[in-house]
C-alpha positions as a LaTeX table, in Angstrom:
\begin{tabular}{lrrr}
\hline
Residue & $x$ (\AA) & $y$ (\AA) & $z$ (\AA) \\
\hline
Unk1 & 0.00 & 0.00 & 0.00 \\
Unk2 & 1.37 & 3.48 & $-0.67$ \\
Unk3 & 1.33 & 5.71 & 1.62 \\
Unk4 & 1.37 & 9.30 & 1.77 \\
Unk5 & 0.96 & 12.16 & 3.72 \\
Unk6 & 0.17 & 14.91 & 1.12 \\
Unk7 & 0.37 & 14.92 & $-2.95$ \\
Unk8 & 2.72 & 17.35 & $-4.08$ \\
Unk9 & 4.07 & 18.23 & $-7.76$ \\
Unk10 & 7.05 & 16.34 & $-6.76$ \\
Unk11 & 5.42 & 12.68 & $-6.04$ \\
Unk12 & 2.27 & 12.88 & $-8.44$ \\
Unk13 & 3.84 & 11.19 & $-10.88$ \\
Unk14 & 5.11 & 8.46 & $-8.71$ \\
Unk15 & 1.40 & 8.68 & $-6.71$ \\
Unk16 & $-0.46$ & 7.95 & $-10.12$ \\
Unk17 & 1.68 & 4.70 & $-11.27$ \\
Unk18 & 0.86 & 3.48 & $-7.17$ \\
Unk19 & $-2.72$ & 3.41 & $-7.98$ \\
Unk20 & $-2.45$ & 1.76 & $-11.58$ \\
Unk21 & $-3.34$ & 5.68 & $-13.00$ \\
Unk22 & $-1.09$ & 7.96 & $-15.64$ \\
Unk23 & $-1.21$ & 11.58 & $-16.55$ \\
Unk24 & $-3.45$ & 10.85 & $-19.39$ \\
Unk25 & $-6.14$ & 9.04 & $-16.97$ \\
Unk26 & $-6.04$ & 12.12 & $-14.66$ \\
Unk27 & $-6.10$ & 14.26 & $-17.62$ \\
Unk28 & $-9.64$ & 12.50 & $-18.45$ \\
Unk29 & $-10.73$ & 12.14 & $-15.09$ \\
Unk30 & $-10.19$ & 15.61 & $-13.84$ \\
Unk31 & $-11.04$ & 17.60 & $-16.93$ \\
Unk32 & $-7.56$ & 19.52 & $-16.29$ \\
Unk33 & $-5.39$ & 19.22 & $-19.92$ \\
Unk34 & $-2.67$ & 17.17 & $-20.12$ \\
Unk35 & $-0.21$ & 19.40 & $-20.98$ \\
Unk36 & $-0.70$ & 21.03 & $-17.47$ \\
Unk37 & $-0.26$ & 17.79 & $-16.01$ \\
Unk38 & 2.72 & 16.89 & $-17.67$ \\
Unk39 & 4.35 & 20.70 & $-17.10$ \\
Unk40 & 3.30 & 19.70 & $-13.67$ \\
Unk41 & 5.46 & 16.16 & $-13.04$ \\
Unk42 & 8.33 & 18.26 & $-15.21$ \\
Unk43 & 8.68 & 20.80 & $-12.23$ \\
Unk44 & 7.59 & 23.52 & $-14.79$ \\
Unk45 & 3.99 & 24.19 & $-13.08$ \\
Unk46 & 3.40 & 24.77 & $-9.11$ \\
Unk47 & 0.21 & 24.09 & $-7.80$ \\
Unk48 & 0.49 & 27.92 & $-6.34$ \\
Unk49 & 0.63 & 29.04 & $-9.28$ \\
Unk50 & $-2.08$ & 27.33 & $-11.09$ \\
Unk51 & $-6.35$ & 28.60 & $-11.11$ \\
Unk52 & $-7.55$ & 27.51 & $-7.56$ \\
Unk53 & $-10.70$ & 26.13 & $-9.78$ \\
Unk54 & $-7.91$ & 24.06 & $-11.22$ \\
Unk55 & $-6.38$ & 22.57 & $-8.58$ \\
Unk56 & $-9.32$ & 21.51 & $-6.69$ \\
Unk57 & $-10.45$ & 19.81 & $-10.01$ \\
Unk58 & $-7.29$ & 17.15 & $-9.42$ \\
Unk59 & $-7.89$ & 17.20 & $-5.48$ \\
Unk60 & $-11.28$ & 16.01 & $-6.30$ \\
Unk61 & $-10.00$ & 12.98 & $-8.36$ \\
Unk62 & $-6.50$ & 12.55 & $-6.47$ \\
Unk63 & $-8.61$ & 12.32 & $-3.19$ \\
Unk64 & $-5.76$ & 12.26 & $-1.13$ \\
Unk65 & $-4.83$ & 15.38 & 1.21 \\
Unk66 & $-2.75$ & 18.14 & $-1.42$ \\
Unk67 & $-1.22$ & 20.86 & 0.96 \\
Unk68 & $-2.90$ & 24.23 & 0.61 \\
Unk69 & $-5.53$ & 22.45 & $-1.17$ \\
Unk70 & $-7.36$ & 19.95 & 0.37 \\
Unk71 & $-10.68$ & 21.35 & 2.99 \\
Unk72 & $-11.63$ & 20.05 & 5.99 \\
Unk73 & $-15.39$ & 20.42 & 3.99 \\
Unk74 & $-13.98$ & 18.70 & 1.10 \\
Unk75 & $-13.18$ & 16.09 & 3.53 \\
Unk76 & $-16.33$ & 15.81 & 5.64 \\
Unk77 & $-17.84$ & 15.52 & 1.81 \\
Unk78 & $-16.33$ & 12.59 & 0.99 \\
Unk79 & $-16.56$ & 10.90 & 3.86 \\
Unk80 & $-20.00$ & 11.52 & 4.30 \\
Unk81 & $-20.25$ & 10.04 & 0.57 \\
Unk82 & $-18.46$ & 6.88 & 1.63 \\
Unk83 & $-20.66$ & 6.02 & 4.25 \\
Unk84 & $-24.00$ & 6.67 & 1.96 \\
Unk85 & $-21.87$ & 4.16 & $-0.94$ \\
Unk86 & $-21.83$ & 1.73 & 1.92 \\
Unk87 & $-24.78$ & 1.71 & 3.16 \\
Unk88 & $-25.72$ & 0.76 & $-0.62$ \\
Unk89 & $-23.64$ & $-2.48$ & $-0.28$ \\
Unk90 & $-25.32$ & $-3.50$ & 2.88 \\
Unk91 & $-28.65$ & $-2.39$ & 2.02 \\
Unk92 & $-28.60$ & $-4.35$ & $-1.84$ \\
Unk93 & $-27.01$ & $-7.69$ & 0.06 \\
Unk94 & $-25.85$ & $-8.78$ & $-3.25$ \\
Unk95 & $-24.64$ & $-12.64$ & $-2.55$ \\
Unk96 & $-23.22$ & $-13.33$ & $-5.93$ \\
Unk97 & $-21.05$ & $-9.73$ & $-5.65$ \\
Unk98 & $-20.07$ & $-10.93$ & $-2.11$ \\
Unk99 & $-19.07$ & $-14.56$ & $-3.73$ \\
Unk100 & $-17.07$ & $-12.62$ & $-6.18$ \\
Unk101 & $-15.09$ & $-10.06$ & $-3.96$ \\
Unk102 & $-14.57$ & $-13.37$ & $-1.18$ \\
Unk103 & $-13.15$ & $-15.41$ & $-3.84$ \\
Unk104 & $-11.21$ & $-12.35$ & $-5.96$ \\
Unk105 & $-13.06$ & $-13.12$ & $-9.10$ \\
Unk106 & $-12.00$ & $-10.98$ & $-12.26$ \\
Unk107 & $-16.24$ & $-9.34$ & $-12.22$ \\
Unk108 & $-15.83$ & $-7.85$ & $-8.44$ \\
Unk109 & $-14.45$ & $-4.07$ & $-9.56$ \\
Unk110 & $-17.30$ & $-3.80$ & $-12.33$ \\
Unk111 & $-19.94$ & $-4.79$ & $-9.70$ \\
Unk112 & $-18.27$ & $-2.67$ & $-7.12$ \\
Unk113 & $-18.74$ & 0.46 & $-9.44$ \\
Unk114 & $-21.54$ & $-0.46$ & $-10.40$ \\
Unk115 & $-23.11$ & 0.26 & $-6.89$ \\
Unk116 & $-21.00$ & 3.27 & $-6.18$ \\
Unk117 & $-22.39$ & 4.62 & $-9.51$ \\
Unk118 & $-26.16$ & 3.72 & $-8.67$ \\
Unk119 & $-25.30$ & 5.99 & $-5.69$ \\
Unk120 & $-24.25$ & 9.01 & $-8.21$ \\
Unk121 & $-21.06$ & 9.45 & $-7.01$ \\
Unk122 & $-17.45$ & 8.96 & $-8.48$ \\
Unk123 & $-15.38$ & 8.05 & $-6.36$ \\
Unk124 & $-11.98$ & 9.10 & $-5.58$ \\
Unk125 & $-8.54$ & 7.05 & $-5.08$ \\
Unk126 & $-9.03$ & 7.78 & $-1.45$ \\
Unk127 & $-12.78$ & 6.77 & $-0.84$ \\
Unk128 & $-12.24$ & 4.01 & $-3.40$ \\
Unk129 & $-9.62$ & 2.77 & $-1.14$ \\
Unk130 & $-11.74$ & 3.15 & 2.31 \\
Unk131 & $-14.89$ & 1.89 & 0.77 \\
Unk132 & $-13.16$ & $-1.49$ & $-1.20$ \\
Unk133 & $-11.34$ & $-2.31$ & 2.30 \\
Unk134 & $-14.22$ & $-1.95$ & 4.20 \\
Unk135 & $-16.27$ & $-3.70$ & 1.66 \\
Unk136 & $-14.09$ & $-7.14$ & 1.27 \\
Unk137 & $-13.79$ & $-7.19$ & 4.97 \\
Unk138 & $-18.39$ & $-7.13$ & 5.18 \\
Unk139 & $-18.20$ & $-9.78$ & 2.17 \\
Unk140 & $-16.28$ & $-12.10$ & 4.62 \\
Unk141 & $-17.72$ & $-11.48$ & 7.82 \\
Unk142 & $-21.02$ & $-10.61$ & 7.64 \\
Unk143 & $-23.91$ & $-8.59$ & 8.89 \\
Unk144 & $-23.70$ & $-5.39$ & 9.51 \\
Unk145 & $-24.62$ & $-3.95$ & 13.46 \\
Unk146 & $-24.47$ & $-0.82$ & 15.36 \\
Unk147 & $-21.34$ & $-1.39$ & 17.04 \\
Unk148 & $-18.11$ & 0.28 & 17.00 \\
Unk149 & $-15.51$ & $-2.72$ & 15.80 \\
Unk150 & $-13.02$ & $-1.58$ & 18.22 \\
Unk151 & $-15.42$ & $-1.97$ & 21.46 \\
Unk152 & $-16.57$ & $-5.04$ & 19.72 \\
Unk153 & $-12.48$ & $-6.11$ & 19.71 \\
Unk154 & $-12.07$ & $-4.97$ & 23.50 \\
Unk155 & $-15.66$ & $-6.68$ & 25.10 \\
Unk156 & $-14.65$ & $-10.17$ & 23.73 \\
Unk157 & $-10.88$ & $-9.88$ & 24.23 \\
Unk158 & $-10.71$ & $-12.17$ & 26.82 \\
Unk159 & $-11.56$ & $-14.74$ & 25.22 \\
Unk160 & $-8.40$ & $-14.36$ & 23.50 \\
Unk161 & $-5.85$ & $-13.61$ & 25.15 \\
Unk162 & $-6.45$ & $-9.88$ & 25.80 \\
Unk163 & $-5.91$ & $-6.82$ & 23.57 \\
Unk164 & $-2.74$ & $-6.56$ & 22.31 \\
Unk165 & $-3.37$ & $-8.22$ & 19.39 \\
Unk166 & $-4.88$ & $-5.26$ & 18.30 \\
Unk167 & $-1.90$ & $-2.96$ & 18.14 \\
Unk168 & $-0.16$ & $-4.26$ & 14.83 \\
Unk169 & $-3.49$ & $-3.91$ & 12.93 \\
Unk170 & $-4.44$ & $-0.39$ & 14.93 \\
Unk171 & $-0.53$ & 0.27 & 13.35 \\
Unk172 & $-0.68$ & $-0.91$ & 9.87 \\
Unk173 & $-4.14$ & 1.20 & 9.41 \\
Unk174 & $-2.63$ & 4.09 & 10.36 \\
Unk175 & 0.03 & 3.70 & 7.34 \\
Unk176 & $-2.63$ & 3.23 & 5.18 \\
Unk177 & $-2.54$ & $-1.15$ & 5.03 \\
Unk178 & $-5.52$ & $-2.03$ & 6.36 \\
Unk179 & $-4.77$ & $-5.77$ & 5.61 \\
Unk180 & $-4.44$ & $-6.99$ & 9.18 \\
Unk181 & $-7.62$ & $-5.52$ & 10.23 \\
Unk182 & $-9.09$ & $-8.95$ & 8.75 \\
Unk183 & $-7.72$ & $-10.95$ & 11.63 \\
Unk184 & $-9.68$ & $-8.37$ & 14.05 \\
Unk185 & $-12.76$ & $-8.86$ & 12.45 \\
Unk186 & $-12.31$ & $-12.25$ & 12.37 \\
Unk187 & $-12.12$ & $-12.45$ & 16.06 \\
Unk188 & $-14.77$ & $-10.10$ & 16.91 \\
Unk189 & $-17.40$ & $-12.37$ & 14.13 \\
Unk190 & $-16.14$ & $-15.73$ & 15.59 \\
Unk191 & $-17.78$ & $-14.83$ & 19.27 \\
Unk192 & $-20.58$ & $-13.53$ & 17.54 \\
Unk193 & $-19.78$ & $-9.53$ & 17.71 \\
Unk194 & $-21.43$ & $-7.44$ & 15.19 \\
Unk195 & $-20.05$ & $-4.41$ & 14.01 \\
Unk196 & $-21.35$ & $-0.81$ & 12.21 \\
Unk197 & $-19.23$ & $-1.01$ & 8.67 \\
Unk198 & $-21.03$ & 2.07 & 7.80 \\
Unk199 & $-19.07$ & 3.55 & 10.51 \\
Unk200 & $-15.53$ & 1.74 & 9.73 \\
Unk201 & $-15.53$ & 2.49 & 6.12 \\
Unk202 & $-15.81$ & 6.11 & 7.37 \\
Unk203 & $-13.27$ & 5.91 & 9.65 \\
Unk204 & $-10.88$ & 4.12 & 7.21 \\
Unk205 & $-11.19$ & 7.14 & 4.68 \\
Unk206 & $-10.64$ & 9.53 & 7.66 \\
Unk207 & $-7.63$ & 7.85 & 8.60 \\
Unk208 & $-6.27$ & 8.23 & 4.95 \\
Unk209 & $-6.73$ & 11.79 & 5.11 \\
Unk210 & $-4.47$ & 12.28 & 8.15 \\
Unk211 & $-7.44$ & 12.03 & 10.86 \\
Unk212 & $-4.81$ & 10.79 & 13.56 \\
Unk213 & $-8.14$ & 11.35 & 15.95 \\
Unk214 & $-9.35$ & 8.25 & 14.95 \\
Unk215 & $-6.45$ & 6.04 & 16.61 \\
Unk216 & $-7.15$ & 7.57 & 19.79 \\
Unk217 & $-11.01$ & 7.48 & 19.00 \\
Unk218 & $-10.10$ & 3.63 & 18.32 \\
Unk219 & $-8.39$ & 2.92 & 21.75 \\
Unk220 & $-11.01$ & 4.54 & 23.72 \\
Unk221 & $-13.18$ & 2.33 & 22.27 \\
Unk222 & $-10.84$ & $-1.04$ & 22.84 \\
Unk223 & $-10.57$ & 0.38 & 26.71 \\
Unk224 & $-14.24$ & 1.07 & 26.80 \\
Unk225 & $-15.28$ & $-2.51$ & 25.56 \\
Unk226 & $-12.78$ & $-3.95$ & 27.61 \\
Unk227 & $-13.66$ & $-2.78$ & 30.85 \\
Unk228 & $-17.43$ & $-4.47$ & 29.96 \\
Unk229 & $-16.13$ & $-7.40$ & 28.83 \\
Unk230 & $-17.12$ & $-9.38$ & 31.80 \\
Unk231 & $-21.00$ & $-7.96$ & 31.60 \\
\hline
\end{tabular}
């Protein structure tokens, strides 16, 4: 997973080939010619120095924070936007999609789009990332609740072995890989915890943004869930 902490003229290039994109995809994506783009990843165009209209048009396709750029409304946006585009997942309960993303068949990115397009949104490379992580971790796992994963994690810790095996997934998400965070769903489904992946997915897109709130928000929740774990 590559992670970043802001896009700047000096790492677009290298940002786009990270998420399988080019300067000619972003240039039909954004709307924003690809001359500019390419004067751009030659060092020959500042974002500074560029229409603000401009720039915002490759923040909203980029999705990830650009310094000087990137709101704290545009963010609130798009998160808001990936909770409503999973709520569509959950609320369609599409078996065959869920069969697909499970087993990594070649139709699960069509039918993920799909959805996210019967919600009238495009998603970014940001939200696309928070949503699709969240999503293959529901397809696994199951039915979605009202409770916070990481209480979920603490309140049935003891039956194994306590909460430290939280930290390297807590870790990992906060560089971006949210990989691991399978093995703490796992747990919390096997004794029969059910979790809000509304509420994940937007959590996972915060974190991408640079929401470092969120960790803490997350171990207030592990202590909070442990201390009830014997109710």
């Amino acid at each position: 997973m590559y992670r970043i902490k802001y896009v700047t003229e000096d790492n677009l290039d290298d940002f786009l080939d990270s998420v399988g994109s080019s300067q000619a995809k972003l240039a039909q994506e954004s709307g924003v010619s690809p001359a500019t783009i390419s004067r751009i990843v030659k060092g020959e165009q500042s974002f500074a120095d560029m229409k603000h209209s401009t720039v915002l048009k490759l923040a909203d396709v980029i999705g990830y924070p650009m310094r000087n750029v990137t709101t704290n409304e545009l963010i609130q946006r798009k998160a808001n936007e990936v909770a409503e585009v999973m709520s569509r997942f959950i609320q369609d309960d599409n078996a065959a999609f869920c069969k697909e993303w499970t087993h990594d068949l070649p139709g699960k990115w069509m039918e993920f789009f799909k959805t996210v397009h019967k919600c009238g949104f495009n998603l970014d490379y940001a939200q696309t990332d928070a949503v699709a992580s969240t999503v293959s971790l529901w397809a696994l796992y199951g039915q979605d609740g009202n409770s916070q994963l990481w209480y979920q994690f603490g309140k049935l810790s003891h039956k194994f072995g306590g909460t430290k095996r939280g930290k390297g997934p807590m870790m990992d998400a906060d560089l971006g890989d949210f990989e691991r965070m399978k093995e703490i769903v796992a747990l919390v489904a096997r004794y029969g915890g059910v979790i809000d992946y509304v509420s994940l997915a937007r959590q996972f897109y915060l974190l991408l943004m640079g929401d470092k709130n969120i960790l803490d928000q997350w171990g207030r929740e592990m202590a909070m869930g442990e201390a009830a774990g014997g109710d």
